[in-house]
Amino acid sequence: FQLYGYCYQDSNDIPDTLTTITELGSPLEMIQLLQTSWEDRFRICLSLVRLLHYLAHSPLGSVTLLDFRPRQFVIVDGELKVTDLDDASIEESSCTSNSDCFMEFPARNFTLPCSVEGRCQSMNEKRNLYNAYRFFFTYLLPHSAPSSLRPLLDKIVNATGNCNKHNSTYFLFHCDYHLSPSPSVNSEFTQKCVKSANTKYRRVPEAFIPDENYRCWPSYHHKGCLLSVFDINEAIEICDSYSQCKAFVLTNQTTWTGRQLVFFKMASNHIMPDPNKITYVKVTD
């Protein structure tokens, strides 16, 4: 959380008081997040993974958030930030045997090794990881994700649910390298997304369909079906999956990950010229 300033006050009326001025964030509402696009939810999860990695390797040592719940976080410019540090701790639990390193959660329990120094190994980090899994990843990552990414996302979500075998560096690598936008990822996406389409589409350059909208979910447009795709093959796959889709329009707009925004249409009766768009019309027999 960005700190802009602070003021220490010590007076008879208010002794030992520290006032901080921080950036303004929006309260985290899980129901609202589930109604946003997958990319927006992935951005939140990516910022959480980076936070988990920082907490595990902070200058103070490994930090755990004892009260790790959505209400302790806010959203700032589409990214998740922790706002309440009252329950943060850098103390790793002491132990004499592995049985002392028992972590109990509502749905699952873990036992970590006890080090020769008499401390439970990585308990702070593992506690953060599993809490991130049960409060965030299991809800936000798989839901309405691009089909080409679902196998990888399932692997990541299952790994966080089995956190005693993985650490925050593992998740940071998979989310940053395999999922966040970069040239290496684009190459991998191309291999995953290229598929042969059963239905042929006629390409109409510099054209747009202003009407013929239908609603889909999730959509970037409340009155139409506006989704993001990696390439033309993914757009064809999406259009083929909707029975009412008869055409789609590639725009020159992209999301924060670099994916292209595409309007999906239920007809192509009125095509208008537009130099910034390309229309693909489904060819019927």
JSON list of N, CA and C in Angstrom, two decimals, residues 83-109:
[
{"chain": "A", "resi": 83, "resn": "THR", "atom": "N", "xyz": [-4.38, -3.53, 3.12]},
{"chain": "A", "resi": 83, "resn": "THR", "atom": "CA", "xyz": [-4.56, -2.23, 3.77]},
{"chain": "A", "resi": 83, "resn": "THR", "atom": "C", "xyz": [-4.49, -2.30, 5.28]},
{"chain": "A", "resi": 84, "resn": "ASP", "atom": "N", "xyz": [-4.66, -3.50, 5.85]},
{"chain": "A", "resi": 84, "resn": "ASP", "atom": "CA", "xyz": [-4.67, -3.65, 7.31]},
{"chain": "A", "resi": 84, "resn": "ASP", "atom": "C", "xyz": [-3.52, -4.56, 7.73]},
{"chain": "A", "resi": 85, "resn": "LEU", "atom": "N", "xyz": [-2.53, -3.97, 8.36]},
{"chain": "A", "resi": 85, "resn": "LEU", "atom": "CA", "xyz": [-1.33, -4.72, 8.77]},
{"chain": "A", "resi": 85, "resn": "LEU", "atom": "C", "xyz": [-1.28, -4.94, 10.28]},
{"chain": "A", "resi": 86, "resn": "ASP", "atom": "N", "xyz": [-2.39, -4.70, 10.97]},
{"chain": "A", "resi": 86, "resn": "ASP", "atom": "CA", "xyz": [-2.40, -4.86, 12.43]},
{"chain": "A", "resi": 86, "resn": "ASP", "atom": "C", "xyz": [-2.10, -6.29, 12.85]},
{"chain": "A", "resi": 87, "resn": "ASP", "atom": "N", "xyz": [-2.50, -7.25, 11.99]},
{"chain": "A", "resi": 87, "resn": "ASP", "atom": "CA", "xyz": [-2.33, -8.66, 12.35]},
{"chain": "A", "resi": 87, "resn": "ASP", "atom": "C", "xyz": [-1.18, -9.31, 11.59]},
{"chain": "A", "resi": 88, "resn": "ALA", "atom": "N", "xyz": [-0.27, -8.53, 11.06]},
{"chain": "A", "resi": 88, "resn": "ALA", "atom": "CA", "xyz": [0.91, -9.09, 10.40]},
{"chain": "A", "resi": 88, "resn": "ALA", "atom": "C", "xyz": [1.93, -9.54, 11.44]},
{"chain": "A", "resi": 89, "resn": "SER", "atom": "N", "xyz": [2.61, -10.64, 11.14]},
{"chain": "A", "resi": 89, "resn": "SER", "atom": "CA", "xyz": [3.58, -11.19, 12.09]},
{"chain": "A", "resi": 89, "resn": "SER", "atom": "C", "xyz": [4.78, -11.74, 11.34]},
{"chain": "A", "resi": 90, "resn": "ILE", "atom": "N", "xyz": [5.95, -11.59, 11.92]},
{"chain": "A", "resi": 90, "resn": "ILE", "atom": "CA", "xyz": [7.18, -12.15, 11.34]},
{"chain": "A", "resi": 90, "resn": "ILE", "atom": "C", "xyz": [7.71, -13.31, 12.16]},
{"chain": "A", "resi": 91, "resn": "GLU", "atom": "N", "xyz": [6.96, -13.72, 13.17]},
{"chain": "A", "resi": 91, "resn": "GLU", "atom": "CA", "xyz": [7.40, -14.80, 14.05]},
{"chain": "A", "resi": 91, "resn": "GLU", "atom": "C", "xyz": [7.01, -16.15, 13.46]},
{"chain": "A", "resi": 92, "resn": "GLU", "atom": "N", "xyz": [8.01, -16.97, 13.13]},
{"chain": "A", "resi": 92, "resn": "GLU", "atom": "CA", "xyz": [7.73, -18.34, 12.72]},
{"chain": "A", "resi": 92, "resn": "GLU", "atom": "C", "xyz": [7.50, -19.18, 13.98]},
{"chain": "A", "resi": 93, "resn": "SER", "atom": "N", "xyz": [6.54, -20.07, 13.95]},
{"chain": "A", "resi": 93, "resn": "SER", "atom": "CA", "xyz": [6.18, -20.87, 15.13]},
{"chain": "A", "resi": 93, "resn": "SER", "atom": "C", "xyz": [7.34, -21.75, 15.55]},
{"chain": "A", "resi": 94, "resn": "SER", "atom": "N", "xyz": [7.55, -21.82, 16.85]},
{"chain": "A", "resi": 94, "resn": "SER", "atom": "CA", "xyz": [8.60, -22.68, 17.39]},
{"chain": "A", "resi": 94, "resn": "SER", "atom": "C", "xyz": [8.08, -24.11, 17.47]},
{"chain": "A", "resi": 95, "resn": "CYS", "atom": "N", "xyz": [9.01, -25.09, 17.49]},
{"chain": "A", "resi": 95, "resn": "CYS", "atom": "CA", "xyz": [8.61, -26.49, 17.49]},
{"chain": "A", "resi": 95, "resn": "CYS", "atom": "C", "xyz": [9.72, -27.36, 18.05]},
{"chain": "A", "resi": 96, "resn": "THR", "atom": "N", "xyz": [9.34, -28.55, 18.47]},
{"chain": "A", "resi": 96, "resn": "THR", "atom": "CA", "xyz": [10.31, -29.58, 18.86]},
{"chain": "A", "resi": 96, "resn": "THR", "atom": "C", "xyz": [10.19, -30.81, 17.96]},
{"chain": "A", "resi": 97, "resn": "SER", "atom": "N", "xyz": [9.05, -30.91, 17.24]},
{"chain": "A", "resi": 97, "resn": "SER", "atom": "CA", "xyz": [8.84, -32.02, 16.30]},
{"chain": "A", "resi": 97, "resn": "SER", "atom": "C", "xyz": [7.88, -31.55, 15.21]},
{"chain": "A", "resi": 98, "resn": "ASN", "atom": "N", "xyz": [7.76, -32.37, 14.16]},
{"chain": "A", "resi": 98, "resn": "ASN", "atom": "CA", "xyz": [6.87, -32.00, 13.06]},
{"chain": "A", "resi": 98, "resn": "ASN", "atom": "C", "xyz": [5.42, -31.84, 13.51]},
{"chain": "A", "resi": 99, "resn": "SER", "atom": "N", "xyz": [5.02, -32.58, 14.52]},
{"chain": "A", "resi": 99, "resn": "SER", "atom": "CA", "xyz": [3.63, -32.50, 14.98]},
{"chain": "A", "resi": 99, "resn": "SER", "atom": "C", "xyz": [3.29, -31.12, 15.54]},
{"chain": "A", "resi": 100, "resn": "ASP", "atom": "N", "xyz": [4.31, -30.37, 15.93]},
{"chain": "A", "resi": 100, "resn": "ASP", "atom": "CA", "xyz": [4.07, -29.00, 16.42]},
{"chain": "A", "resi": 100, "resn": "ASP", "atom": "C", "xyz": [3.78, -28.04, 15.27]},
{"chain": "A", "resi": 101, "resn": "CYS", "atom": "N", "xyz": [4.09, -28.45, 14.06]},
{"chain": "A", "resi": 101, "resn": "CYS", "atom": "CA", "xyz": [3.92, -27.57, 12.89]},
{"chain": "A", "resi": 101, "resn": "CYS", "atom": "C", "xyz": [2.65, -27.95, 12.13]},
{"chain": "A", "resi": 102, "resn": "PHE", "atom": "N", "xyz": [1.57, -28.00, 12.86]},
{"chain": "A", "resi": 102, "resn": "PHE", "atom": "CA", "xyz": [0.28, -28.40, 12.32]},
{"chain": "A", "resi": 102, "resn": "PHE", "atom": "C", "xyz": [-0.54, -27.16, 11.97]},
{"chain": "A", "resi": 103, "resn": "MET", "atom": "N", "xyz": [-0.95, -27.05, 10.70]},
{"chain": "A", "resi": 103, "resn": "MET", "atom": "CA", "xyz": [-1.79, -25.93, 10.26]},
{"chain": "A", "resi": 103, "resn": "MET", "atom": "C", "xyz": [-3.19, -26.46, 9.99]},
{"chain": "A", "resi": 104, "resn": "GLU", "atom": "N", "xyz": [-4.16, -25.88, 10.65]},
{"chain": "A", "resi": 104, "resn": "GLU", "atom": "CA", "xyz": [-5.53, -26.35, 10.54]},
{"chain": "A", "resi": 104, "resn": "GLU", "atom": "C", "xyz": [-6.39, -25.30, 9.84]},
{"chain": "A", "resi": 105, "resn": "PHE", "atom": "N", "xyz": [-7.09, -25.74, 8.79]},
{"chain": "A", "resi": 105, "resn": "PHE", "atom": "CA", "xyz": [-8.01, -24.89, 8.06]},
{"chain": "A", "resi": 105, "resn": "PHE", "atom": "C", "xyz": [-9.38, -25.58, 8.00]},
{"chain": "A", "resi": 106, "resn": "PRO", "atom": "N", "xyz": [-10.43, -24.84, 7.65]},
{"chain": "A", "resi": 106, "resn": "PRO", "atom": "CA", "xyz": [-11.77, -25.46, 7.65]},
{"chain": "A", "resi": 106, "resn": "PRO", "atom": "C", "xyz": [-11.89, -26.68, 6.76]},
{"chain": "A", "resi": 107, "resn": "ALA", "atom": "N", "xyz": [-11.22, -26.69, 5.61]},
{"chain": "A", "resi": 107, "resn": "ALA", "atom": "CA", "xyz": [-11.39, -27.80, 4.67]},
{"chain": "A", "resi": 107, "resn": "ALA", "atom": "C", "xyz": [-10.19, -28.73, 4.57]},
{"chain": "A", "resi": 108, "resn": "ARG", "atom": "N", "xyz": [-9.04, -28.30, 5.12]},
{"chain": "A", "resi": 108, "resn": "ARG", "atom": "CA", "xyz": [-7.84, -29.11, 4.95]},
{"chain": "A", "resi": 108, "resn": "ARG", "atom": "C", "xyz": [-6.80, -28.75, 6.01]},
{"chain": "A", "resi": 109, "resn": "ASN", "atom": "N", "xyz": [-5.97, -29.71, 6.36]},
{"chain": "A", "resi": 109, "resn": "ASN", "atom": "CA", "xyz": [-4.91, -29.49, 7.34]},
{"chain": "A", "resi": 109, "resn": "ASN", "atom": "C", "xyz": [-3.56, -29.88, 6.72]}
]
